[in-house]
Structure formats: C-alpha cells, structure tokens
Amino acid sequence: MLRLVCAFVLVAASVARADAWKIETVETPGAVRELIEVGGEPRIATASGWFSVVADGARVRLEKAPPPRYPPIPAGALPDGRIAAGKREIARAWLAEPTNRYGHGVLGDTIEAGALVVERKGGRRETVRLGNDSVFEDLEPRIADLGGGEKIVAVKSYLAAGSALAVIGERDGQFAILAETPPIGAPNRWLNPAGIADFDGDGAVEIALVRMPHALGRLELWRWSAGKLLKVAETGDTSNHAIGSRNLDQSTVGDFDGDGVADLAIPSFDRRSIRLLSFRGGIREIARIKLPAPAATNFIALASQGSPEILLGTADGKLFRLHR
C-alpha cells in the first residue's frame, strides 16, 4: 500500500458555499506516465508498473495491478486507436483505414483515419468513409445518447480547412455523418472534445469542445437539437491537450457545485490551473485550482462519499487528487 502525502491548498470558490476545493499530492513509486480507465475503473501507470485506484472514505490508495488488457484491434483499424463500446444500438465503433494524406501530426504522428467502422448489436458492421479531402483526426470515437438514440462524436479534419466536430448516426437505416460544426477555416487547426452532458440543465445534451487548444483555447458548447448542432456558449482560457500527446481526455464531467447539473473540469490555457465551470444560467467559474506544473495526463473522475473528485498527473510526473 502506498502512503498518501497530504499537501492541502485551499482554493477560493466563486459560489457562496462554505466548502473550498483542495489539492493533495499522492505519493507514487516513480513518475506517473499514464492515467486511463479500464472497464470503468481507473488505472495508473508509473515507472514501477500499473496500479488500481481505490477511493476509501477520505483518502485514496493505490494497489498493484496487472497491465490493462485491451481488446484486439480489428483488421484495418487505426494502429494507435481505441475501440469504443456502446450500450444500446451500437456494440462497438473504431477508427479505420489509416492514411497519411494529412500531415498535421498533432497526436504524435501523421497517420490518421479515413473511415469509421460501426458494429451493431447484432454483429453487422458499417463503414462511414471520408473523401480524400478530410480525415478523422482522432483516436477513439465517443458514443453517447444525444437524444433519439446513440450517436458517435468524432473530430473530422479537412485538409484545406482544419477541424470540425462531426456527429454520426443513423439516416435511412445507415450510419452517416448527420451534422458538423463549421471547420476552423485553415489547415493544421484542430479542436478537441471536452465532455458530453446536459450542461445547462434544460434537458438537451451539449457537447463541449476546445477550439485550437494550443493556440486559442476557446471552450465552446454545442447543443444537439433537431438533427443540428447549435453553438450556445463560449469562453476563453482553456486547453485540454498538449501538442504530440495521445492523452485526449484532459477534462471530466461532474456536479462540482452540488446543484444537480453537470459541470466541466478543464485546464486553463497554460494547463497550470484546473477550472471548474458551470453553464447553468450562464458561464460561471466554480473554482480555480492551481497546479505546481502543467496538467499532462488524462483526468479520472472518482466518487468518494458522494462528492466528485478528480485524479490527474502533471508534466513533472506527479499525481494529484482534487476534492472538496
């Protein structure tokens, strides 16, 4: 069992609540290399191997665990891609048909996907194939119920116009791209999804994304409604990716102010603070938690005693737990 080193830092919150957010350093055997979820359970890779995370009341402990076992990559899939699992109509989905026709390389190499494969619950597979003018500049499709059945959310990048957010779903019995946000407008300009939830409490689902997380850092909220994407909010000073990294989940969704509506935890543009943002009745910063080094890993959401918590690693190889 690893010892938990507590270095509490009180953080001022922008809401009228008595509880503040805190940050604790979690001692690990060597530098933290990766945070992922395996079967819904958090796993941490360090220089000494893999560990599971156990939330035990007011503390977190790490336990030695075997390396994660991923399902076999289907033939023709993106070599460094991940398979997404659905819960209803969609059994699995993955990016396929590797291509180097777009030389951006924001995810660590210049091999992107030319197609998306969707496997239905009955085993039937369908391919959503892009033209030579675009690629899926992504690693794992996101399967979510946006209303009216499961849809797939992925980053589609145009060779001449940069990235757009695409929603893929059924049309006339076949999977196809149903809607896209406008592309950024220039090549080698990318966006990264940050979360999918009903962020403003109105019953409709929104998709949060960061437009140009390395150069602009603008967080945008796009509502899925009547088969279209509508931008409903935006703010600056955010980022959820470092150039060349394959960690695309540097954000997480949770009810961080206790009002029953989903909020978003996301780094500031310099990735040296974590911003907890509410979108109910407008954009409001619940808290801003300073980090000793830039956020570098994926975020892992924990629930301890009913209160949301966040685990993340920083660029200096340290592990932190954020909680109230």
PDB file of C-alpha atoms in Angstrom:
ATOM      1  CA  MET A   1       0.000   0.000   0.000  1.00  0.00           C
ATOM      2  CA  LEU A   2       1.303   3.441  -0.862  1.00  0.00           C
ATOM      3  CA  ARG A   3       1.371   6.314   1.574  1.00  0.00           C
ATOM      4  CA  LEU A   4      -0.792   9.323   0.808  1.00  0.00           C
ATOM      5  CA  VAL A   5       1.044  12.600   1.313  1.00  0.00           C
ATOM      6  CA  CYS A   6      -1.390  15.437   2.002  1.00  0.00           C
ATOM      7  CA  ALA A   7      -0.405  18.926   0.948  1.00  0.00           C
ATOM      8  CA  PHE A   8      -3.637  20.859   1.290  1.00  0.00           C
ATOM      9  CA  VAL A   9      -4.067  24.059  -0.634  1.00  0.00           C
ATOM     10  CA  LEU A  10      -7.298  25.946  -0.085  1.00  0.00           C
ATOM     11  CA  VAL A  11      -8.809  27.334  -3.239  1.00  0.00           C
ATOM     12  CA  ALA A  12     -11.280  30.188  -3.333  1.00  0.00           C
ATOM     13  CA  ALA A  13     -14.575  29.274  -4.962  1.00  0.00           C
ATOM     14  CA  SER A  14     -16.757  31.746  -6.823  1.00  0.00           C
ATOM     15  CA  VAL A  15     -20.000  30.448  -5.343  1.00  0.00           C
ATOM     16  CA  ALA A  16     -21.425  31.156  -1.933  1.00  0.00           C
ATOM     17  CA  ARG A  17     -20.537  27.831  -0.354  1.00  0.00           C
ATOM     18  CA  ALA A  18     -18.598  27.105   2.814  1.00  0.00           C
ATOM     19  CA  ASP A  19     -16.563  24.294   1.261  1.00  0.00           C
ATOM     20  CA  ALA A  20     -13.468  25.064  -0.827  1.00  0.00           C
ATOM     21  CA  TRP A  21     -11.616  22.830  -3.248  1.00  0.00           C
ATOM     22  CA  LYS A  22      -8.313  21.268  -2.212  1.00  0.00           C
ATOM     23  CA  ILE A  23      -5.388  19.602  -3.909  1.00  0.00           C
ATOM     24  CA  GLU A  24      -3.416  16.676  -2.470  1.00  0.00           C
ATOM     25  CA  THR A  25      -0.193  15.153  -3.730  1.00  0.00           C
ATOM     26  CA  VAL A  26      -0.377  11.363  -3.934  1.00  0.00           C
ATOM     27  CA  GLU A  27       2.991   9.675  -3.477  1.00  0.00           C
ATOM     28  CA  THR A  28       3.760   7.176  -6.229  1.00  0.00           C
ATOM     29  CA  PRO A  29       6.677   4.777  -6.874  1.00  0.00           C
ATOM     30  CA  GLY A  30       8.234   6.719  -9.705  1.00  0.00           C
ATOM     31  CA  ALA A  31       6.940   9.206 -12.237  1.00  0.00           C
ATOM     32  CA  VAL A  32       3.344   8.926 -13.373  1.00  0.00           C
ATOM     33  CA  ARG A  33       3.198   8.051 -17.047  1.00  0.00           C
ATOM     34  CA  GLU A  34      -0.446   7.427 -17.849  1.00  0.00           C
ATOM     35  CA  LEU A  35      -3.973   7.544 -16.405  1.00  0.00           C
ATOM     36  CA  ILE A  36      -6.695   5.527 -18.109  1.00  0.00           C
ATOM     37  CA  GLU A  37      -9.976   3.796 -17.350  1.00  0.00           C
ATOM     38  CA  VAL A  38     -10.287   0.037 -17.816  1.00  0.00           C
ATOM     39  CA  GLY A  39     -13.853  -1.253 -17.649  1.00  0.00           C
ATOM     40  CA  GLY A  40     -14.856   1.948 -15.875  1.00  0.00           C
ATOM     41  CA  GLU A  41     -12.100   1.530 -13.269  1.00  0.00           C
ATOM     42  CA  PRO A  42      -9.122   3.936 -13.025  1.00  0.00           C
ATOM     43  CA  ARG A  43      -5.623   2.631 -13.692  1.00  0.00           C
ATOM     44  CA  ILE A  44      -2.316   4.456 -13.262  1.00  0.00           C
ATOM     45  CA  ALA A  45       0.988   3.600 -14.935  1.00  0.00           C
ATOM     46  CA  THR A  46       4.200   4.625 -13.177  1.00  0.00           C
ATOM     47  CA  ALA A  47       7.856   3.743 -13.570  1.00  0.00           C
ATOM     48  CA  SER A  48       7.154   0.739 -11.287  1.00  0.00           C
ATOM     49  CA  GLY A  49       4.198  -0.649 -13.230  1.00  0.00           C
ATOM     50  CA  TRP A  50       0.421  -0.426 -13.117  1.00  0.00           C
ATOM     51  CA  PHE A  51      -1.815   0.374 -10.156  1.00  0.00           C
ATOM     52  CA  SER A  52      -5.540   0.432  -9.473  1.00  0.00           C
ATOM     53  CA  VAL A  53      -7.085   3.324  -7.561  1.00  0.00           C
ATOM     54  CA  VAL A  54      -9.281   2.763  -4.532  1.00  0.00           C
ATOM     55  CA  ALA A  55     -11.300   5.626  -3.030  1.00  0.00           C
ATOM     56  CA  ASP A  56     -11.565   4.747   0.653  1.00  0.00           C
ATOM     57  CA  GLY A  57     -13.579   7.361   2.505  1.00  0.00           C
ATOM     58  CA  ALA A  58     -11.485  10.474   2.960  1.00  0.00           C
ATOM     59  CA  ARG A  59      -8.404   9.032   1.288  1.00  0.00           C
ATOM     60  CA  VAL A  60      -7.243   7.352  -1.893  1.00  0.00           C
ATOM     61  CA  ARG A  61      -4.939   4.365  -2.006  1.00  0.00           C
ATOM     62  CA  LEU A  62      -3.157   2.677  -4.896  1.00  0.00           C
ATOM     63  CA  GLU A  63      -2.876  -1.077  -5.250  1.00  0.00           C
ATOM     64  CA  LYS A  64      -0.581  -3.018  -7.568  1.00  0.00           C
ATOM     65  CA  ALA A  65      -2.475  -4.254 -10.624  1.00  0.00           C
ATOM     66  CA  PRO A  66      -1.691  -6.151 -13.825  1.00  0.00           C
ATOM     67  CA  PRO A  67      -1.264  -4.207 -17.062  1.00  0.00           C
ATOM     68  CA  PRO A  68      -4.566  -3.426 -18.792  1.00  0.00           C
ATOM     69  CA  ARG A  69      -5.767  -5.899 -21.397  1.00  0.00           C
ATOM     70  CA  TYR A  70      -7.240  -4.222 -24.437  1.00  0.00           C
ATOM     71  CA  PRO A  71      -9.480  -5.994 -26.939  1.00  0.00           C
ATOM     72  CA  PRO A  72      -7.700  -6.998 -30.143  1.00  0.00           C
ATOM     73  CA  ILE A  73      -7.512  -4.272 -32.771  1.00  0.00           C
ATOM     74  CA  PRO A  74      -9.685  -5.262 -35.762  1.00  0.00           C
ATOM     75  CA  ALA A  75      -8.069  -5.620 -39.151  1.00  0.00           C
ATOM     76  CA  GLY A  76      -7.720  -2.262 -40.874  1.00  0.00           C
ATOM     77  CA  ALA A  77      -8.146  -0.219 -37.666  1.00  0.00           C
ATOM     78  CA  LEU A  78      -6.059   2.815 -36.788  1.00  0.00           C
ATOM     79  CA  PRO A  79      -2.905   1.296 -35.183  1.00  0.00           C
ATOM     80  CA  ASP A  80      -2.940   3.552 -32.105  1.00  0.00           C
ATOM     81  CA  GLY A  81      -6.716   3.862 -31.908  1.00  0.00           C
ATOM     82  CA  ARG A  82      -9.097   2.609 -29.232  1.00  0.00           C
ATOM     83  CA  ILE A  83     -12.364   0.693 -29.546  1.00  0.00           C
ATOM     84  CA  ALA A  84     -15.421   2.426 -28.073  1.00  0.00           C
ATOM     85  CA  ALA A  85     -18.265   0.363 -26.605  1.00  0.00           C
ATOM     86  CA  GLY A  86     -21.917   1.347 -26.829  1.00  0.00           C
ATOM     87  CA  LYS A  87     -24.818   0.434 -24.552  1.00  0.00           C
ATOM     88  CA  ARG A  88     -27.826   0.314 -26.880  1.00  0.00           C
ATOM     89  CA  GLU A  89     -27.904   0.217 -30.674  1.00  0.00           C
ATOM     90  CA  ILE A  90     -24.121   0.337 -31.112  1.00  0.00           C
ATOM     91  CA  ALA A  91     -21.982  -2.527 -29.881  1.00  0.00           C
ATOM     92  CA  ARG A  92     -18.597  -1.077 -30.837  1.00  0.00           C
ATOM     93  CA  ALA A  93     -17.019   1.590 -33.008  1.00  0.00           C
ATOM     94  CA  TRP A  94     -13.459   2.322 -34.075  1.00  0.00           C
ATOM     95  CA  LEU A  95     -11.438   4.432 -36.488  1.00  0.00           C
ATOM     96  CA  ALA A  96     -10.077   2.645 -39.546  1.00  0.00           C
ATOM     97  CA  GLU A  97      -8.357   2.898 -42.932  1.00  0.00           C
ATOM     98  CA  PRO A  98      -5.112   4.591 -41.821  1.00  0.00           C
ATOM     99  CA  THR A  99      -3.884   7.321 -44.151  1.00  0.00           C
ATOM    100  CA  ASN A 100      -1.086   9.880 -44.205  1.00  0.00           C
ATOM    101  CA  ARG A 101      -2.845  12.296 -46.540  1.00  0.00           C
ATOM    102  CA  TYR A 102      -3.000  14.933 -43.767  1.00  0.00           C
ATOM    103  CA  GLY A 103       0.417  15.819 -42.363  1.00  0.00           C
ATOM    104  CA  HIS A 104      -0.587  17.736 -39.243  1.00  0.00           C
ATOM    105  CA  GLY A 105       0.751  15.291 -36.628  1.00  0.00           C
ATOM    106  CA  VAL A 106      -0.901  16.920 -33.596  1.00  0.00           C
ATOM    107  CA  LEU A 107      -1.461  13.488 -31.993  1.00  0.00           C
ATOM    108  CA  GLY A 108       2.129  12.338 -32.268  1.00  0.00           C
ATOM    109  CA  ASP A 109       2.283  11.053 -35.857  1.00  0.00           C
ATOM    110  CA  THR A 110       0.866  11.850 -39.287  1.00  0.00           C
ATOM    111  CA  ILE A 111      -1.246   8.705 -39.606  1.00  0.00           C
ATOM    112  CA  GLU A 112      -4.954   9.488 -39.293  1.00  0.00           C
ATOM    113  CA  ALA A 113      -8.141   7.597 -40.102  1.00  0.00           C
ATOM    114  CA  GLY A 114     -10.001   7.693 -43.385  1.00  0.00           C
ATOM    115  CA  ALA A 115     -13.072   5.894 -42.059  1.00  0.00           C
ATOM    116  CA  LEU A 116     -15.148   4.953 -39.030  1.00  0.00           C
ATOM    117  CA  VAL A 117     -16.455   1.409 -38.525  1.00  0.00           C
ATOM    118  CA  VAL A 118     -19.690   0.908 -36.568  1.00  0.00           C
ATOM    119  CA  GLU A 119     -20.661  -2.546 -35.322  1.00  0.00           C
ATOM    120  CA  ARG A 120     -24.309  -3.028 -34.401  1.00  0.00           C
ATOM    121  CA  LYS A 121     -25.509  -5.224 -31.540  1.00  0.00           C
ATOM    122  CA  GLY A 122     -26.340  -7.996 -33.979  1.00  0.00           C
ATOM    123  CA  GLY A 123     -22.791  -8.013 -35.367  1.00  0.00           C
ATOM    124  CA  ARG A 124     -23.415  -6.180 -38.627  1.00  0.00           C
ATOM    125  CA  ARG A 125     -20.678  -3.683 -39.492  1.00  0.00           C
ATOM    126  CA  GLU A 126     -20.990  -0.469 -41.460  1.00  0.00           C
ATOM    127  CA  THR A 127     -18.247   1.870 -42.641  1.00  0.00           C
ATOM    128  CA  VAL A 128     -18.553   5.652 -42.734  1.00  0.00           C
ATOM    129  CA  ARG A 129     -15.845   6.565 -45.232  1.00  0.00           C
ATOM    130  CA  LEU A 130     -14.499  10.083 -45.781  1.00  0.00           C
ATOM    131  CA  GLY A 131     -13.448  11.601 -49.091  1.00  0.00           C
ATOM    132  CA  ASN A 132      -9.869  12.455 -49.966  1.00  0.00           C
ATOM    133  CA  ASP A 133     -10.415  16.000 -48.660  1.00  0.00           C
ATOM    134  CA  SER A 134     -10.610  15.014 -44.981  1.00  0.00           C
ATOM    135  CA  VAL A 135      -9.632  12.568 -42.212  1.00  0.00           C
ATOM    136  CA  PHE A 136     -10.770  11.638 -38.734  1.00  0.00           C
ATOM    137  CA  GLU A 137      -8.045  13.334 -36.673  1.00  0.00           C
ATOM    138  CA  ASP A 138      -8.890  11.449 -33.511  1.00  0.00           C
ATOM    139  CA  LEU A 139      -8.031   8.262 -31.601  1.00  0.00           C
ATOM    140  CA  GLU A 140     -11.328   6.986 -30.223  1.00  0.00           C
ATOM    141  CA  PRO A 141     -14.919   7.696 -31.265  1.00  0.00           C
ATOM    142  CA  ARG A 142     -17.225   8.832 -28.457  1.00  0.00           C
ATOM    143  CA  ILE A 143     -20.559   7.018 -28.208  1.00  0.00           C
ATOM    144  CA  ALA A 144     -23.287   8.976 -26.441  1.00  0.00           C
ATOM    145  CA  ASP A 145     -27.064   9.285 -26.364  1.00  0.00           C
ATOM    146  CA  LEU A 146     -27.639  12.796 -27.633  1.00  0.00           C
ATOM    147  CA  GLY A 147     -31.370  12.214 -27.757  1.00  0.00           C
ATOM    148  CA  GLY A 148     -33.173   9.806 -30.052  1.00  0.00           C
ATOM    149  CA  GLY A 149     -30.632   7.005 -29.781  1.00  0.00           C
ATOM    150  CA  GLU A 150     -26.894   6.580 -29.637  1.00  0.00           C
ATOM    151  CA  LYS A 151     -24.689   8.794 -31.778  1.00  0.00           C
ATOM    152  CA  ILE A 152     -20.951   8.916 -32.365  1.00  0.00           C
ATOM    153  CA  VAL A 153     -18.895  12.080 -31.908  1.00  0.00           C
ATOM    154  CA  ALA A 154     -15.501  12.401 -33.618  1.00  0.00           C
ATOM    155  CA  VAL A 155     -13.077  15.060 -34.879  1.00  0.00           C
ATOM    156  CA  LYS A 156     -13.123  15.415 -38.655  1.00  0.00           C
ATOM    157  CA  SER A 157     -10.304  17.488 -40.173  1.00  0.00           C
ATOM    158  CA  TYR A 158     -10.352  18.960 -43.662  1.00  0.00           C
ATOM    159  CA  LEU A 159      -7.014  19.119 -45.431  1.00  0.00           C
ATOM    160  CA  ALA A 160      -7.685  22.707 -46.526  1.00  0.00           C
ATOM    161  CA  ALA A 161      -9.900  23.995 -43.714  1.00  0.00           C
ATOM    162  CA  GLY A 162      -8.916  22.351 -40.433  1.00  0.00           C
ATOM    163  CA  SER A 163     -11.069  20.570 -37.883  1.00  0.00           C
ATOM    164  CA  ALA A 164     -14.808  20.268 -37.363  1.00  0.00           C
ATOM    165  CA  LEU A 165     -16.812  18.273 -34.848  1.00  0.00           C
ATOM    166  CA  ALA A 166     -18.864  15.547 -36.540  1.00  0.00           C
ATOM    167  CA  VAL A 167     -21.924  13.693 -35.227  1.00  0.00           C
ATOM    168  CA  ILE A 168     -22.523  10.282 -36.806  1.00  0.00           C
ATOM    169  CA  GLY A 169     -25.813   8.423 -36.502  1.00  0.00           C
ATOM    170  CA  GLU A 170     -28.481   6.539 -38.428  1.00  0.00           C
ATOM    171  CA  ARG A 171     -30.045   8.058 -41.523  1.00  0.00           C
ATOM    172  CA  ASP A 172     -32.389   5.927 -43.619  1.00  0.00           C
ATOM    173  CA  GLY A 173     -31.160   2.796 -41.855  1.00  0.00           C
ATOM    174  CA  GLN A 174     -27.448   3.500 -42.433  1.00  0.00           C
ATOM    175  CA  PHE A 175     -24.834   5.239 -40.330  1.00  0.00           C
ATOM    176  CA  ALA A 176     -23.685   8.546 -41.794  1.00  0.00           C
ATOM    177  CA  ILE A 177     -22.434  11.971 -40.738  1.00  0.00           C
ATOM    178  CA  LEU A 178     -25.572  13.814 -39.622  1.00  0.00           C
ATOM    179  CA  ALA A 179     -24.089  17.204 -38.772  1.00  0.00           C
ATOM    180  CA  GLU A 180     -20.808  19.060 -38.347  1.00  0.00           C
ATOM    181  CA  THR A 181     -19.670  22.280 -36.790  1.00  0.00           C
ATOM    182  CA  PRO A 182     -18.100  24.693 -39.283  1.00  0.00           C
ATOM    183  CA  PRO A 183     -14.408  23.848 -39.806  1.00  0.00           C
ATOM    184  CA  ILE A 184     -11.939  26.214 -38.182  1.00  0.00           C
ATOM    185  CA  GLY A 185     -11.011  27.617 -41.582  1.00  0.00           C
ATOM    186  CA  ALA A 186      -7.322  26.833 -42.126  1.00  0.00           C
ATOM    187  CA  PRO A 187      -5.260  23.627 -42.327  1.00  0.00           C
ATOM    188  CA  ASN A 188      -3.434  22.330 -39.248  1.00  0.00           C
ATOM    189  CA  ARG A 189      -6.012  23.886 -36.926  1.00  0.00           C
ATOM    190  CA  TRP A 190      -7.516  21.340 -34.533  1.00  0.00           C
ATOM    191  CA  LEU A 191     -10.196  21.004 -31.869  1.00  0.00           C
ATOM    192  CA  ASN A 192     -10.627  18.514 -29.038  1.00  0.00           C
ATOM    193  CA  PRO A 193     -13.928  17.430 -27.430  1.00  0.00           C
ATOM    194  CA  ALA A 194     -14.058  18.013 -23.668  1.00  0.00           C
ATOM    195  CA  GLY A 195     -17.321  16.441 -22.489  1.00  0.00           C
ATOM    196  CA  ILE A 196     -20.877  15.444 -23.367  1.00  0.00           C
ATOM    197  CA  ALA A 197     -23.734  16.173 -20.941  1.00  0.00           C
ATOM    198  CA  ASP A 198     -26.739  18.367 -20.259  1.00  0.00           C
ATOM    199  CA  PHE A 199     -24.542  21.182 -19.006  1.00  0.00           C
ATOM    200  CA  ASP A 200     -27.212  23.868 -18.548  1.00  0.00           C
ATOM    201  CA  GLY A 201     -29.992  21.721 -17.072  1.00  0.00           C
ATOM    202  CA  ASP A 202     -32.533  22.313 -19.839  1.00  0.00           C
ATOM    203  CA  GLY A 203     -32.940  18.635 -20.774  1.00  0.00           C
ATOM    204  CA  ALA A 204     -30.964  18.831 -24.047  1.00  0.00           C
ATOM    205  CA  VAL A 205     -27.459  17.407 -24.416  1.00  0.00           C
ATOM    206  CA  GLU A 206     -24.492  19.640 -25.208  1.00  0.00           C
ATOM    207  CA  ILE A 207     -21.023  18.787 -26.495  1.00  0.00           C
ATOM    208  CA  ALA A 208     -18.147  20.805 -25.036  1.00  0.00           C
ATOM    209  CA  LEU A 209     -15.038  21.269 -27.183  1.00  0.00           C
ATOM    210  CA  VAL A 210     -11.869  23.339 -27.116  1.00  0.00           C
ATOM    211  CA  ARG A 211     -11.149  25.096 -30.374  1.00  0.00           C
ATOM    212  CA  MET A 212      -7.397  25.241 -31.013  1.00  0.00           C
ATOM    213  CA  PRO A 213      -6.243  24.148 -27.517  1.00  0.00           C
ATOM    214  CA  HIS A 214      -2.615  25.048 -28.344  1.00  0.00           C
ATOM    215  CA  ALA A 215      -3.125  28.465 -29.929  1.00  0.00           C
ATOM    216  CA  LEU A 216      -6.553  29.874 -28.983  1.00  0.00           C
ATOM    217  CA  GLY A 217      -8.011  27.873 -26.108  1.00  0.00           C
ATOM    218  CA  ARG A 218     -11.665  28.724 -26.679  1.00  0.00           C
ATOM    219  CA  LEU A 219     -14.198  26.469 -24.975  1.00  0.00           C
ATOM    220  CA  GLU A 220     -17.432  26.114 -26.951  1.00  0.00           C
ATOM    221  CA  LEU A 221     -20.726  24.445 -26.050  1.00  0.00           C
ATOM    222  CA  TRP A 222     -22.711  22.960 -28.958  1.00  0.00           C
ATOM    223  CA  ARG A 223     -26.270  21.731 -28.422  1.00  0.00           C
ATOM    224  CA  TRP A 224     -27.632  18.791 -30.407  1.00  0.00           C
ATOM    225  CA  SER A 225     -31.198  19.677 -31.353  1.00  0.00           C
ATOM    226  CA  ALA A 226     -33.475  18.597 -34.205  1.00  0.00           C
ATOM    227  CA  GLY A 227     -30.593  16.930 -36.004  1.00  0.00           C
ATOM    228  CA  LYS A 228     -28.397  20.023 -35.926  1.00  0.00           C
ATOM    229  CA  LEU A 229     -25.524  21.436 -33.883  1.00  0.00           C
ATOM    230  CA  LEU A 230     -26.102  24.904 -32.404  1.00  0.00           C
ATOM    231  CA  LYS A 231     -23.441  26.835 -30.513  1.00  0.00           C
ATOM    232  CA  VAL A 232     -24.942  28.106 -27.250  1.00  0.00           C
ATOM    233  CA  ALA A 233     -21.949  29.304 -25.195  1.00  0.00           C
ATOM    234  CA  GLU A 234     -18.236  30.022 -25.380  1.00  0.00           C
ATOM    235  CA  THR A 235     -15.431  31.258 -23.146  1.00  0.00           C
ATOM    236  CA  GLY A 236     -11.648  31.564 -23.258  1.00  0.00           C
ATOM    237  CA  ASP A 237      -8.649  30.476 -21.163  1.00  0.00           C
ATOM    238  CA  THR A 238      -8.954  26.701 -21.605  1.00  0.00           C
ATOM    239  CA  SER A 239      -6.889  23.865 -23.052  1.00  0.00           C
ATOM    240  CA  ASN A 240      -7.251  20.086 -22.903  1.00  0.00           C
ATOM    241  CA  HIS A 241      -4.284  18.823 -24.902  1.00  0.00           C
ATOM    242  CA  ALA A 242      -0.509  19.159 -25.311  1.00  0.00           C
ATOM    243  CA  ILE A 243       0.947  19.022 -28.832  1.00  0.00           C
ATOM    244  CA  GLY A 244       2.017  15.493 -29.745  1.00  0.00           C
ATOM    245  CA  SER A 245       0.237  13.851 -26.814  1.00  0.00           C
ATOM    246  CA  ARG A 246      -2.188  10.950 -27.176  1.00  0.00           C
ATOM    247  CA  ASN A 247      -3.949  11.987 -23.954  1.00  0.00           C
ATOM    248  CA  LEU A 248      -7.213  13.425 -25.264  1.00  0.00           C
ATOM    249  CA  ASP A 249      -9.191  13.267 -22.003  1.00  0.00           C
ATOM    250  CA  GLN A 250      -7.713  16.162 -20.060  1.00  0.00           C
ATOM    251  CA  SER A 251     -11.151  17.107 -18.755  1.00  0.00           C
ATOM    252  CA  THR A 252     -14.031  15.436 -16.957  1.00  0.00           C
ATOM    253  CA  VAL A 253     -17.719  15.961 -16.221  1.00  0.00           C
ATOM    254  CA  GLY A 254     -19.236  16.051 -12.734  1.00  0.00           C
ATOM    255  CA  ASP A 255     -21.552  18.010 -10.459  1.00  0.00           C
ATOM    256  CA  PHE A 256     -18.853  20.109  -8.834  1.00  0.00           C
ATOM    257  CA  ASP A 257     -21.108  22.684  -7.147  1.00  0.00           C
ATOM    258  CA  GLY A 258     -23.808  20.305  -5.919  1.00  0.00           C
ATOM    259  CA  ASP A 259     -26.724  21.847  -7.819  1.00  0.00           C
ATOM    260  CA  GLY A 260     -27.714  18.645  -9.619  1.00  0.00           C
ATOM    261  CA  VAL A 261     -26.485  19.831 -13.055  1.00  0.00           C
ATOM    262  CA  ALA A 262     -23.349  18.597 -14.831  1.00  0.00           C
ATOM    263  CA  ASP A 263     -20.272  20.839 -14.744  1.00  0.00           C
ATOM    264  CA  LEU A 264     -16.906  20.644 -16.508  1.00  0.00           C
ATOM    265  CA  ALA A 265     -13.397  20.367 -15.059  1.00  0.00           C
ATOM    266  CA  ILE A 266     -10.783  21.529 -17.565  1.00  0.00           C
ATOM    267  CA  PRO A 267      -7.285  23.057 -17.504  1.00  0.00           C
ATOM    268  CA  SER A 268      -6.625  26.725 -18.073  1.00  0.00           C
ATOM    269  CA  PHE A 269      -4.904  27.651 -21.323  1.00  0.00           C
ATOM    270  CA  ASP A 270      -1.429  27.248 -19.782  1.00  0.00           C
ATOM    271  CA  ARG A 271      -2.612  23.980 -18.140  1.00  0.00           C
ATOM    272  CA  ARG A 272      -1.277  25.219 -14.782  1.00  0.00           C
ATOM    273  CA  SER A 273      -4.713  25.514 -13.183  1.00  0.00           C
ATOM    274  CA  ILE A 274      -7.864  23.405 -13.207  1.00  0.00           C
ATOM    275  CA  ARG A 275     -11.047  25.358 -13.837  1.00  0.00           C
ATOM    276  CA  LEU A 276     -14.393  24.019 -12.613  1.00  0.00           C
ATOM    277  CA  LEU A 277     -17.059  25.574 -14.834  1.00  0.00           C
ATOM    278  CA  SER A 278     -20.838  25.708 -14.516  1.00  0.00           C
ATOM    279  CA  PHE A 279     -23.048  26.569 -17.514  1.00  0.00           C
ATOM    280  CA  ARG A 280     -26.365  26.799 -15.690  1.00  0.00           C
ATOM    281  CA  GLY A 281     -27.756  30.295 -16.224  1.00  0.00           C
ATOM    282  CA  GLY A 282     -24.559  31.408 -17.955  1.00  0.00           C
ATOM    283  CA  ILE A 283     -20.889  30.509 -17.603  1.00  0.00           C
ATOM    284  CA  ARG A 284     -19.610  30.645 -14.029  1.00  0.00           C
ATOM    285  CA  GLU A 285     -16.278  29.555 -12.592  1.00  0.00           C
ATOM    286  CA  ILE A 286     -16.989  27.435  -9.527  1.00  0.00           C
ATOM    287  CA  ALA A 287     -13.319  27.222  -8.566  1.00  0.00           C
ATOM    288  CA  ARG A 288      -9.812  27.551  -9.989  1.00  0.00           C
ATOM    289  CA  ILE A 289      -7.239  25.172  -8.541  1.00  0.00           C
ATOM    290  CA  LYS A 290      -3.574  25.940  -9.150  1.00  0.00           C
ATOM    291  CA  LEU A 291      -1.169  23.155 -10.093  1.00  0.00           C
ATOM    292  CA  PRO A 292       2.602  23.117  -9.461  1.00  0.00           C
ATOM    293  CA  ALA A 293       3.221  22.000 -13.076  1.00  0.00           C
ATOM    294  CA  PRO A 294       1.116  21.783 -16.254  1.00  0.00           C
ATOM    295  CA  ALA A 295      -1.557  19.080 -16.435  1.00  0.00           C
ATOM    296  CA  ALA A 296      -0.302  16.265 -18.670  1.00  0.00           C
ATOM    297  CA  THR A 297      -2.381  13.091 -18.253  1.00  0.00           C
ATOM    298  CA  ASN A 298      -5.975  12.191 -18.814  1.00  0.00           C
ATOM    299  CA  PHE A 299      -8.357  13.081 -15.985  1.00  0.00           C
ATOM    300  CA  ILE A 300     -10.006  10.354 -13.928  1.00  0.00           C
ATOM    301  CA  ALA A 301     -13.251  11.087 -12.070  1.00  0.00           C
ATOM    302  CA  LEU A 302     -13.753   9.485  -8.670  1.00  0.00           C
ATOM    303  CA  ALA A 303     -16.741   9.457  -6.316  1.00  0.00           C
ATOM    304  CA  SER A 304     -15.864   9.342  -2.637  1.00  0.00           C
ATOM    305  CA  GLN A 305     -18.653   9.715  -0.065  1.00  0.00           C
ATOM    306  CA  GLY A 306     -20.916  11.087  -2.785  1.00  0.00           C
ATOM    307  CA  SER A 307     -18.668  14.027  -3.695  1.00  0.00           C
ATOM    308  CA  PRO A 308     -16.913  14.169  -7.087  1.00  0.00           C
ATOM    309  CA  GLU A 309     -13.120  14.050  -7.113  1.00  0.00           C
ATOM    310  CA  ILE A 310     -10.501  14.261  -9.855  1.00  0.00           C
ATOM    311  CA  LEU A 311      -7.187  12.463 -10.307  1.00  0.00           C
ATOM    312  CA  LEU A 312      -4.614  13.811 -12.745  1.00  0.00           C
ATOM    313  CA  GLY A 313      -0.897  13.737 -13.449  1.00  0.00           C
ATOM    314  CA  THR A 314       1.316  16.712 -14.212  1.00  0.00           C
ATOM    315  CA  ALA A 315       4.250  17.202 -16.550  1.00  0.00           C
ATOM    316  CA  ASP A 316       6.759  16.628 -13.719  1.00  0.00           C
ATOM    317  CA  GLY A 317       5.425  13.087 -13.198  1.00  0.00           C
ATOM    318  CA  LYS A 318       3.412  13.734 -10.037  1.00  0.00           C
ATOM    319  CA  LEU A 319      -0.111  12.570  -9.201  1.00  0.00           C
ATOM    320  CA  PHE A 320      -2.741  14.839  -7.672  1.00  0.00           C
ATOM    321  CA  ARG A 321      -6.181  14.410  -6.168  1.00  0.00           C
ATOM    322  CA  LEU A 322      -8.620  17.338  -6.310  1.00  0.00           C
ATOM    323  CA  HIS A 323     -11.613  17.340  -3.977  1.00  0.00           C
ATOM    324  CA  ARG A 324     -13.789  19.490  -1.717  1.00  0.00           C
TER     325      ARG A 324
END
